[in-house]
Amino acid sequence: MFDSDLGTGEGSVVRRRAFLLTSVSAFAGVVLWSLRRPRLVQAKAERGASKEVTIVEFSDSGERLKTVHVRKVVKTENEWRKQLSQGVFAITRQADTEFAYSGEYWNLHENGLYRCICCGNALFSSDTKFDSGTGWPSFWAPIAPENVRTMRDASFGTVRTAVSCTECDAHLGHVFDDGPDPTGLRYCMNSASLRFVARQMTVKSSK
Ligand SMILES: [Zn+2]
């Protein structure tokens, strides 16, 4: 049995490949057919935007509201270019990095939260901000783990962990494991990716 298999091994592989290709083609055909059905056909941009993500909403006063499923913010390069300045576009959409000590927030010590400059998603709180001495705003945790994503970044000949906004994929910066307690993490962010919202003083009315 094995002898005969070995004897026709090459032919078997070819046949198997042919079978696989046929299967893949058939599968692709099903997918194409599905997409062509009128009620499932949507504009290209809308298809990309239909992906849902889970984030935690926060009020401008920093109050945690609720966990929600929202449609991912998807825009074309031209749309982002219209919305953002050239520098912010380069950092958030092309993963550039601002110069140390050049940004707006590395030395900011006010109470408040930091939202995504692109989509407004809440990202960090002043409660976890610390002075890292690097010239970039640094935090030991995101405001909610759901609100940021991390991915391996092997650019510039070194392996780092890039951090992006869950809701719109904006590049925010990188996270390192040399941060302070309690997490030991240092989220090293670009000021340009963030929009600071000062904490509102809430005055409770007495009944
Ligand atoms: Zn965003």
XYZ file of N, CA and C and ligand atoms in Angstrom:
622
model
N 0.819 -1.214 0.000
C 0.000 0.000 0.000
C 0.856 1.269 0.000
N 1.818 1.231 0.977
C 2.673 2.411 1.028
C 3.592 2.485 -0.182
N 4.007 1.243 -0.633
C 4.881 1.206 -1.798
C 4.220 1.868 -3.005
N 2.987 1.498 -3.217
C 2.311 2.042 -4.395
C 2.092 3.553 -4.236
N 1.836 3.966 -2.985
C 1.685 5.415 -2.750
C 2.962 6.163 -3.091
N 4.091 5.527 -2.618
C 5.364 6.189 -2.875
C 5.637 6.253 -4.373
N 5.265 5.130 -5.050
C 5.520 5.054 -6.478
C 4.793 6.139 -7.258
N 3.652 6.503 -6.790
C 2.879 7.513 -7.544
C 2.765 8.818 -6.752
N 3.743 8.969 -5.850
C 3.685 10.120 -4.936
C 3.517 11.451 -5.632
N 4.334 11.649 -6.633
C 4.299 12.950 -7.300
C 2.925 13.210 -7.938
N 2.450 12.142 -8.590
C 1.142 12.275 -9.236
C 0.062 12.567 -8.224
N 0.161 11.918 -7.049
C -0.850 12.130 -6.004
C -0.852 13.584 -5.550
N 0.378 14.088 -5.371
C 0.469 15.479 -4.902
C -0.175 16.417 -5.919
N 0.146 16.155 -7.189
C -0.420 17.011 -8.235
C -1.938 16.926 -8.215
N -2.431 15.675 -8.110
C -3.891 15.508 -8.103
C -4.513 16.213 -6.905
N -3.788 16.046 -5.748
C -4.315 16.665 -4.526
C -4.358 18.200 -4.692
N -3.298 18.717 -5.309
C -3.277 20.186 -5.507
C -4.425 20.610 -6.404
N -4.615 19.798 -7.450
C -5.686 20.127 -8.385
C -7.017 20.119 -7.654
N -7.161 19.117 -6.792
C -8.408 19.030 -6.024
C -8.577 20.249 -5.123
N -7.453 20.613 -4.449
C -7.516 21.770 -3.550
C -7.867 23.036 -4.315
N -7.212 23.195 -5.477
C -7.478 24.392 -6.269
C -8.936 24.447 -6.686
N -9.438 23.275 -7.068
C -10.846 23.227 -7.470
C -11.726 23.622 -6.294
N -11.369 23.099 -5.104
C -12.153 23.411 -3.910
C -12.104 24.901 -3.604
N -10.874 25.451 -3.681
C -10.735 26.883 -3.386
C -11.541 27.705 -4.382
N -11.453 27.314 -5.673
C -12.200 28.049 -6.691
C -13.689 27.972 -6.419
N -14.120 26.756 -6.047
C -15.542 26.585 -5.770
C -15.947 27.464 -4.594
N -15.091 27.502 -3.557
C -15.378 28.309 -2.375
C -15.435 29.792 -2.755
N -14.420 30.215 -3.559
C -14.384 31.618 -3.983
C -15.644 31.946 -4.774
N -16.081 30.982 -5.570
C -17.284 31.184 -6.362
C -18.478 31.436 -5.475
N -18.555 30.683 -4.395
C -19.663 30.858 -3.453
C -19.612 32.252 -2.845
N -18.380 32.652 -2.463
C -18.228 33.978 -1.845
C -18.656 35.063 -2.825
N -18.154 34.951 -4.081
C -18.503 35.958 -5.084
C -20.000 35.981 -5.321
N -20.560 34.785 -5.393
C -22.000 34.710 -5.638
C -22.750 35.390 -4.487
N -22.276 35.135 -3.272
C -22.937 35.736 -2.109
C -22.869 37.253 -2.173
N -21.665 37.741 -2.538
C -21.499 39.193 -2.564
C -22.333 39.830 -3.665
N -22.583 39.032 -4.714
C -23.326 39.611 -5.841
C -24.819 39.636 -5.590
N -25.249 38.909 -4.613
C -26.691 38.944 -4.352
C -27.066 40.375 -3.971
N -28.019 40.960 -4.626
C -28.318 42.389 -4.468
C -28.456 42.853 -3.035
N -29.158 42.097 -2.213
C -29.399 42.620 -0.865
C -28.139 42.602 -0.001
N -27.114 41.859 -0.447
C -25.874 41.838 0.335
C -24.816 42.767 -0.237
N -25.098 43.298 -1.406
C -24.115 44.177 -2.038
C -24.155 45.555 -1.385
N -23.004 45.972 -0.948
C -22.929 47.308 -0.347
C -21.726 48.029 -0.931
N -21.679 49.296 -0.729
C -20.540 50.065 -1.216
C -19.273 49.555 -0.547
N -18.176 49.638 -1.262
C -16.917 49.096 -0.756
C -16.566 49.668 0.609
N -16.665 50.980 0.737
C -16.310 51.614 2.007
C -17.206 51.130 3.132
N -18.467 50.937 2.787
C -19.423 50.528 3.820
C -19.132 49.117 4.291
N -18.675 48.264 3.355
C -18.325 46.891 3.743
C -17.208 46.901 4.767
N -16.206 47.756 4.504
C -15.091 47.828 5.439
C -15.537 48.371 6.775
N -16.462 49.316 6.747
C -16.894 49.959 7.979
C -17.845 49.090 8.786
N -18.356 48.038 8.163
C -19.371 47.263 8.855
C -18.790 46.411 9.967
N -17.471 46.339 10.061
C -16.857 45.542 11.111
C -17.124 46.194 12.468
N -17.627 45.418 13.368
C -17.941 45.972 14.694
C -16.814 45.722 15.680
N -16.612 46.674 16.551
C -15.614 46.523 17.601
C -16.259 46.866 18.941
N -15.651 46.388 20.001
C -16.165 46.643 21.344
C -15.276 47.655 22.042
N -15.889 48.717 22.523
C -15.127 49.727 23.268
C -15.923 50.126 24.527
N -15.260 50.794 25.433
C -15.928 51.316 26.622
C -16.043 52.831 26.464
N -17.244 53.340 26.634
C -17.457 54.783 26.489
C -17.174 55.501 27.813
N -16.651 56.718 27.693
C -16.385 57.564 28.866
C -16.943 58.955 28.606
N -17.462 59.564 29.655
C -17.916 60.949 29.520
C -16.688 61.864 29.559
N -16.868 63.104 29.175
C -15.751 64.050 29.196
C -15.241 64.305 30.608
N -16.055 63.994 31.611
C -15.586 64.167 32.993
C -14.845 62.915 33.471
N -14.659 61.955 32.570
C -13.878 60.773 32.912
C -14.686 59.635 33.505
N -15.993 59.797 33.512
C -16.850 58.767 34.095
C -17.020 57.606 33.114
N -16.792 56.394 33.641
C -16.963 55.215 32.791
C -18.452 55.010 32.544
N -18.870 54.944 31.293
C -20.286 54.814 30.976
C -20.660 53.355 30.736
N -20.492 52.869 29.520
C -20.871 51.479 29.274
C -20.034 50.885 28.140
N -20.061 49.572 28.081
C -19.375 48.865 27.009
C -20.325 48.792 25.816
N -19.846 49.205 24.669
C -20.720 49.243 23.489
C -20.044 48.574 22.293
N -20.876 48.108 21.370
C -20.380 47.587 20.094
C -20.632 48.685 19.067
N -19.583 49.130 18.438
C -19.731 50.210 17.458
C -19.096 49.795 16.141
N -19.571 50.424 15.088
C -18.964 50.184 13.793
C -17.603 50.830 13.752
N -16.647 50.104 13.251
C -15.303 50.637 13.141
C -15.302 51.859 12.224
N -14.537 52.870 12.587
C -14.443 54.071 11.751
C -13.462 53.783 10.621
N -13.964 53.759 9.404
C -13.126 53.491 8.234
C -13.256 54.652 7.262
N -12.139 55.272 6.935
C -12.156 56.384 5.975
C -11.060 56.178 4.952
N -11.218 56.806 3.809
C -10.189 56.717 2.780
C -9.022 57.615 3.172
N -7.907 57.402 2.508
C -6.729 58.235 2.785
C -7.052 59.715 2.568
N -7.788 60.011 1.501
C -8.138 61.401 1.211
C -9.015 62.010 2.298
N -9.951 61.209 2.806
C -10.821 61.707 3.883
C -10.006 62.016 5.136
N -9.071 61.128 5.469
C -8.233 61.401 6.644
C -7.364 62.637 6.407
N -6.848 62.779 5.192
C -5.994 63.941 4.899
C -6.767 65.249 5.046
N -8.040 65.226 4.672
C -8.866 66.429 4.802
C -9.130 66.756 6.264
N -9.294 65.713 7.073
C -9.639 65.911 8.486
C -8.438 66.299 9.348
N -7.264 65.786 8.999
C -6.093 65.931 9.874
C -5.026 66.830 9.257
N -4.224 67.456 10.123
C -3.087 68.208 9.599
C -2.078 67.196 9.049
N -1.119 67.696 8.277
C -0.158 66.796 7.639
C 0.624 65.979 8.668
N 1.057 66.662 9.748
C 1.838 65.975 10.777
C 1.030 64.908 11.499
N -0.217 65.251 11.831
C -1.085 64.293 12.529
C -1.416 63.119 11.619
N -1.620 63.411 10.342
C -1.891 62.329 9.390
C -0.699 61.373 9.332
N 0.507 61.932 9.256
C 1.701 61.093 9.141
C 1.860 60.191 10.369
N 1.516 60.718 11.528
C 1.693 59.935 12.755
C 0.565 58.913 12.925
N -0.677 59.367 12.797
C -1.795 58.474 13.097
C -2.097 57.481 11.981
N -1.909 57.894 10.735
C -2.295 56.988 9.644
C -1.093 56.324 8.993
N 0.120 56.832 9.243
C 1.299 56.241 8.615
C 2.348 55.831 9.638
N 1.961 55.830 10.912
C 2.821 55.324 11.992
C 4.145 56.063 12.144
N 4.129 57.358 11.853
C 5.314 58.179 12.085
C 5.402 58.479 13.589
N 6.506 59.071 14.026
C 6.670 59.402 15.449
C 7.086 60.852 15.574
N 6.465 61.578 16.499
C 6.851 62.978 16.701
C 8.193 63.038 17.452
N 8.885 64.151 17.326
C 10.149 64.312 18.037
C 9.889 64.401 19.540
N 10.787 63.834 20.328
C 10.663 63.915 21.779
C 10.641 65.379 22.211
N 9.884 65.683 23.207
C 9.739 67.030 23.791
C 9.109 68.038 22.810
N 8.598 67.558 21.689
C 8.013 68.482 20.712
C 6.489 68.546 20.824
N 5.889 67.551 21.430
C 4.433 67.462 21.446
C 3.787 68.336 22.513
N 2.489 68.337 22.481
C 1.698 69.219 23.334
C 1.547 68.680 24.762
N 1.655 67.373 24.947
C 1.205 66.778 26.207
C 2.271 66.103 27.078
N 3.516 66.037 26.631
C 4.505 65.282 27.423
C 4.660 65.887 28.818
N 4.449 67.202 28.923
C 4.657 67.865 30.225
C 3.341 68.381 30.810
N 2.231 67.843 30.360
C 0.927 68.293 30.860
C 0.562 67.498 32.108
N 0.145 68.208 33.145
C -0.166 67.515 34.401
C -1.600 67.732 34.855
N -2.415 68.277 33.966
C -3.820 68.542 34.333
C -4.634 67.263 34.412
N -5.721 67.329 35.186
C -6.639 66.199 35.262
C -7.547 66.175 34.039
N -7.731 65.003 33.495
C -8.619 64.877 32.354
C -8.385 63.577 31.619
N -8.999 63.485 30.461
C -8.771 62.269 29.683
C -8.278 62.628 28.288
N -7.674 61.634 27.686
C -7.079 61.810 26.368
C -7.861 60.963 25.370
N -8.451 61.649 24.393
C -9.224 60.956 23.364
C -8.400 60.833 22.087
N -8.854 59.945 21.225
C -8.204 59.758 19.928
C -8.452 61.011 19.085
N -7.394 61.557 18.489
C -7.531 62.766 17.675
C -8.357 62.491 16.420
N -8.396 61.239 15.998
C -9.102 60.884 14.758
C -10.577 60.615 14.971
N -10.934 59.909 16.049
C -12.327 59.459 16.176
C -12.967 59.793 17.526
N -12.193 60.292 18.495
C -12.779 60.689 19.776
C -12.866 59.570 20.808
N -12.475 58.369 20.450
C -12.483 57.251 21.393
C -11.613 57.601 22.615
N -12.121 57.324 23.826
C -11.339 57.605 25.038
C -10.180 56.612 25.132
N -8.964 57.121 25.351
C -7.789 56.250 25.312
C -7.037 56.173 26.637
N -6.768 57.342 27.235
C -5.980 57.365 28.466
C -6.545 58.397 29.432
N -6.233 58.185 30.713
C -6.650 59.131 31.745
C -5.407 59.727 32.401
N -5.556 60.966 32.888
C -4.428 61.578 33.612
C -4.108 60.780 34.883
N -5.049 59.952 35.327
C -4.829 59.148 36.532
C -3.672 58.156 36.380
N -3.387 57.750 35.156
C -2.304 56.777 34.946
C -1.103 57.408 34.230
N -1.111 58.723 34.120
C -0.009 59.409 33.428
C 1.160 59.568 34.384
N 2.348 59.392 33.907
C 3.523 59.584 34.753
C 4.638 60.237 33.926
N 5.580 60.835 34.627
C 6.681 61.504 33.948
C 7.781 60.488 33.654
N 7.851 60.073 32.406
C 8.810 59.029 32.027
C 10.182 59.600 31.697
N 10.254 60.921 31.535
C 11.526 61.547 31.191
C 11.921 61.322 29.739
N 10.988 60.851 28.924
C 11.300 60.538 27.526
C 10.938 61.667 26.568
N 10.074 62.587 27.040
C 9.619 63.640 26.131
C 8.359 63.268 25.377
N 7.783 62.120 25.720
C 6.491 61.728 25.144
C 5.515 61.478 26.290
N 4.240 61.820 26.110
C 3.262 61.522 27.161
C 3.233 60.009 27.425
N 3.327 59.643 28.708
C 3.448 58.229 29.058
C 2.420 57.838 30.106
N 1.889 56.666 29.940
C 0.830 56.158 30.823
C 1.167 54.720 31.204
N 0.739 54.294 32.403
C 1.004 52.894 32.753
C -0.176 51.980 32.436
N -1.252 52.534 31.902
C -2.377 51.700 31.463
C -3.295 52.531 30.578
N -3.994 51.894 29.654
C -5.031 52.614 28.905
C -6.247 52.820 29.800
N -7.159 53.670 29.388
C -8.336 53.955 30.208
C -9.230 52.704 30.291
N -9.212 51.898 29.242
C -9.904 50.598 29.229
C -9.149 49.724 28.234
N -8.842 48.491 28.597
C -8.076 47.642 27.669
C -8.760 47.451 26.326
N -10.097 47.518 26.321
C -10.836 47.342 25.054
C -10.543 48.466 24.061
N -10.184 49.638 24.569
C -10.121 50.821 23.704
C -8.842 50.965 22.888
N -7.843 50.147 23.217
C -6.617 50.176 22.415
C -6.267 48.763 21.970
N -5.529 48.688 20.890
C -5.054 47.405 20.369
C -3.536 47.450 20.297
N -2.936 46.284 20.433
C -1.480 46.227 20.294
C -1.111 45.245 19.183
N -0.006 45.519 18.535
C 0.479 44.593 17.506
C 1.995 44.685 17.396
N 2.577 43.588 16.955
C 4.022 43.508 16.811
C 4.485 44.453 15.706
N 5.523 45.203 15.989
C 6.051 46.161 15.027
C 7.552 45.917 14.884
N 7.945 45.398 13.736
C 9.357 45.053 13.528
C 10.065 46.078 12.639
N 9.521 47.284 12.559
C 10.152 48.305 11.718
C 11.405 48.864 12.380
N 12.259 49.474 11.597
C 13.501 50.105 12.064
C 14.433 49.100 12.744
N 14.397 47.844 12.308
C 15.345 46.846 12.790
C 15.214 46.487 14.250
N 14.074 46.768 14.843
C 13.878 46.426 16.242
C 12.433 45.963 16.420
N 12.214 45.081 17.377
C 10.851 44.588 17.581
C 10.215 45.344 18.739
N 9.133 46.021 18.428
C 8.403 46.762 19.458
C 6.921 46.379 19.388
N 6.156 46.869 20.338
C 4.714 46.611 20.315
C 4.008 47.931 20.053
N 3.405 48.027 18.884
C 2.696 49.251 18.515
C 1.314 49.264 19.152
N 0.841 50.465 19.462
C -0.480 50.627 20.080
C -1.346 51.451 19.133
N -2.573 50.991 18.909
C -3.481 51.730 18.032
C -4.865 51.844 18.660
N -5.659 52.740 18.106
C -7.023 52.956 18.573
C -7.922 51.829 18.059
N -8.671 51.212 18.944
C -9.552 50.111 18.539
C -10.593 50.574 17.535
N -11.069 51.805 17.722
C -12.215 52.245 16.923
C -11.839 52.667 15.499
N -10.628 53.213 15.319
C -10.307 53.720 13.976
C -8.920 53.315 13.482
N -8.207 52.504 14.266
C -6.873 52.019 13.880
C -5.807 53.113 13.849
N -6.070 54.271 14.427
C -5.035 55.314 14.451
C -3.813 54.796 15.199
N -2.642 55.025 14.650
C -1.415 54.677 15.359
C -1.229 55.676 16.500
N -0.964 55.160 17.687
C -0.840 56.025 18.864
C 0.598 56.112 19.359
N 1.305 55.019 19.334
C 2.667 54.977 19.849
C 3.050 53.528 20.097
N 3.875 53.300 21.148
C 4.317 51.938 21.457
C 4.206 51.696 22.959
N 4.153 50.432 23.343
C 4.131 50.100 24.764
C 5.378 49.272 25.087
N 6.000 49.627 26.229
C 7.227 48.959 26.662
C 7.020 48.397 28.072
N 7.873 47.460 28.456
C 7.679 46.815 29.762
C 8.588 47.394 30.845
N 8.976 48.650 30.681
C 9.832 49.267 31.702
C 9.088 50.383 32.449
N 7.788 50.237 32.571
C 6.978 51.249 33.247
C 6.905 51.031 34.749
N 6.226 51.928 35.434
C 6.122 51.850 36.895
C 5.013 50.885 37.350
N 4.957 50.644 38.636
C 3.857 49.862 39.214
C 2.556 50.640 39.007
N 1.414 50.018 38.960
C 1.224 48.582 39.236
C 1.329 47.666 38.028
N 1.479 48.193 36.816
C 1.479 47.308 35.646
C 2.877 47.008 35.126
N 3.821 47.920 35.400
C 5.155 47.755 34.832
C 5.208 48.105 33.355
N 4.135 48.719 32.862
C 4.073 49.056 31.436
C 4.258 50.558 31.217
N 4.789 50.896 30.074
C 4.939 52.307 29.701
C 4.348 52.496 28.312
N 3.143 53.047 28.278
C 2.516 53.387 26.998
C 3.097 54.723 26.574
N 3.996 54.662 25.599
C 4.718 55.848 25.123
C 3.981 56.385 23.898
N 3.246 57.467 24.094
C 2.313 57.936 23.075
C 2.808 59.182 22.355
N 2.274 59.393 21.181
C 2.495 60.653 20.473
C 1.415 61.633 20.917
N 1.829 62.825 21.324
C 0.832 63.852 21.659
C -0.109 64.084 20.486
N 0.462 64.022 19.283
C -0.312 64.329 18.072
C -1.469 63.371 17.850
N -1.402 62.183 18.453
C -2.487 61.205 18.279
C -3.616 61.438 19.274
N -3.382 62.355 20.219
C -4.318 62.528 21.333
C -4.975 63.903 21.321
N -6.162 63.947 21.943
C -6.844 65.235 22.178
C -7.225 65.259 23.652
N -6.609 66.169 24.395
C -6.854 66.225 25.836
C -8.184 66.920 26.132
N -8.941 66.339 27.054
C -10.197 66.946 27.511
C -10.082 67.140 29.020
N -10.011 68.402 29.434
C -9.854 68.686 30.866
C -11.066 68.176 31.638
N -10.824 67.641 32.816
C -11.929 67.094 33.614
C -12.855 68.224 34.064
N -14.128 68.015 33.775
C -15.119 69.019 34.167
C -15.380 68.883 35.664
N -15.505 70.017 36.321
C -15.883 69.981 37.733
C -17.382 69.750 37.802
N -17.791 68.639 38.340
C -19.230 68.354 38.402
C -19.783 68.868 39.735
N -20.783 69.702 39.628
C -21.433 70.237 40.828
C -22.756 69.521 41.022
N -22.831 68.765 42.084
C -24.064 68.012 42.333
C -25.097 68.907 42.995
N -26.253 68.925 42.400
C -27.294 69.756 42.986
C -27.896 69.062 44.216
N -28.118 69.834 45.250
C -28.703 69.244 46.469
C -30.212 69.274 46.376
N -30.801 68.159 46.739
C -32.264 68.092 46.616
C -32.919 68.553 47.904
Zn -9.562 56.469 16.983
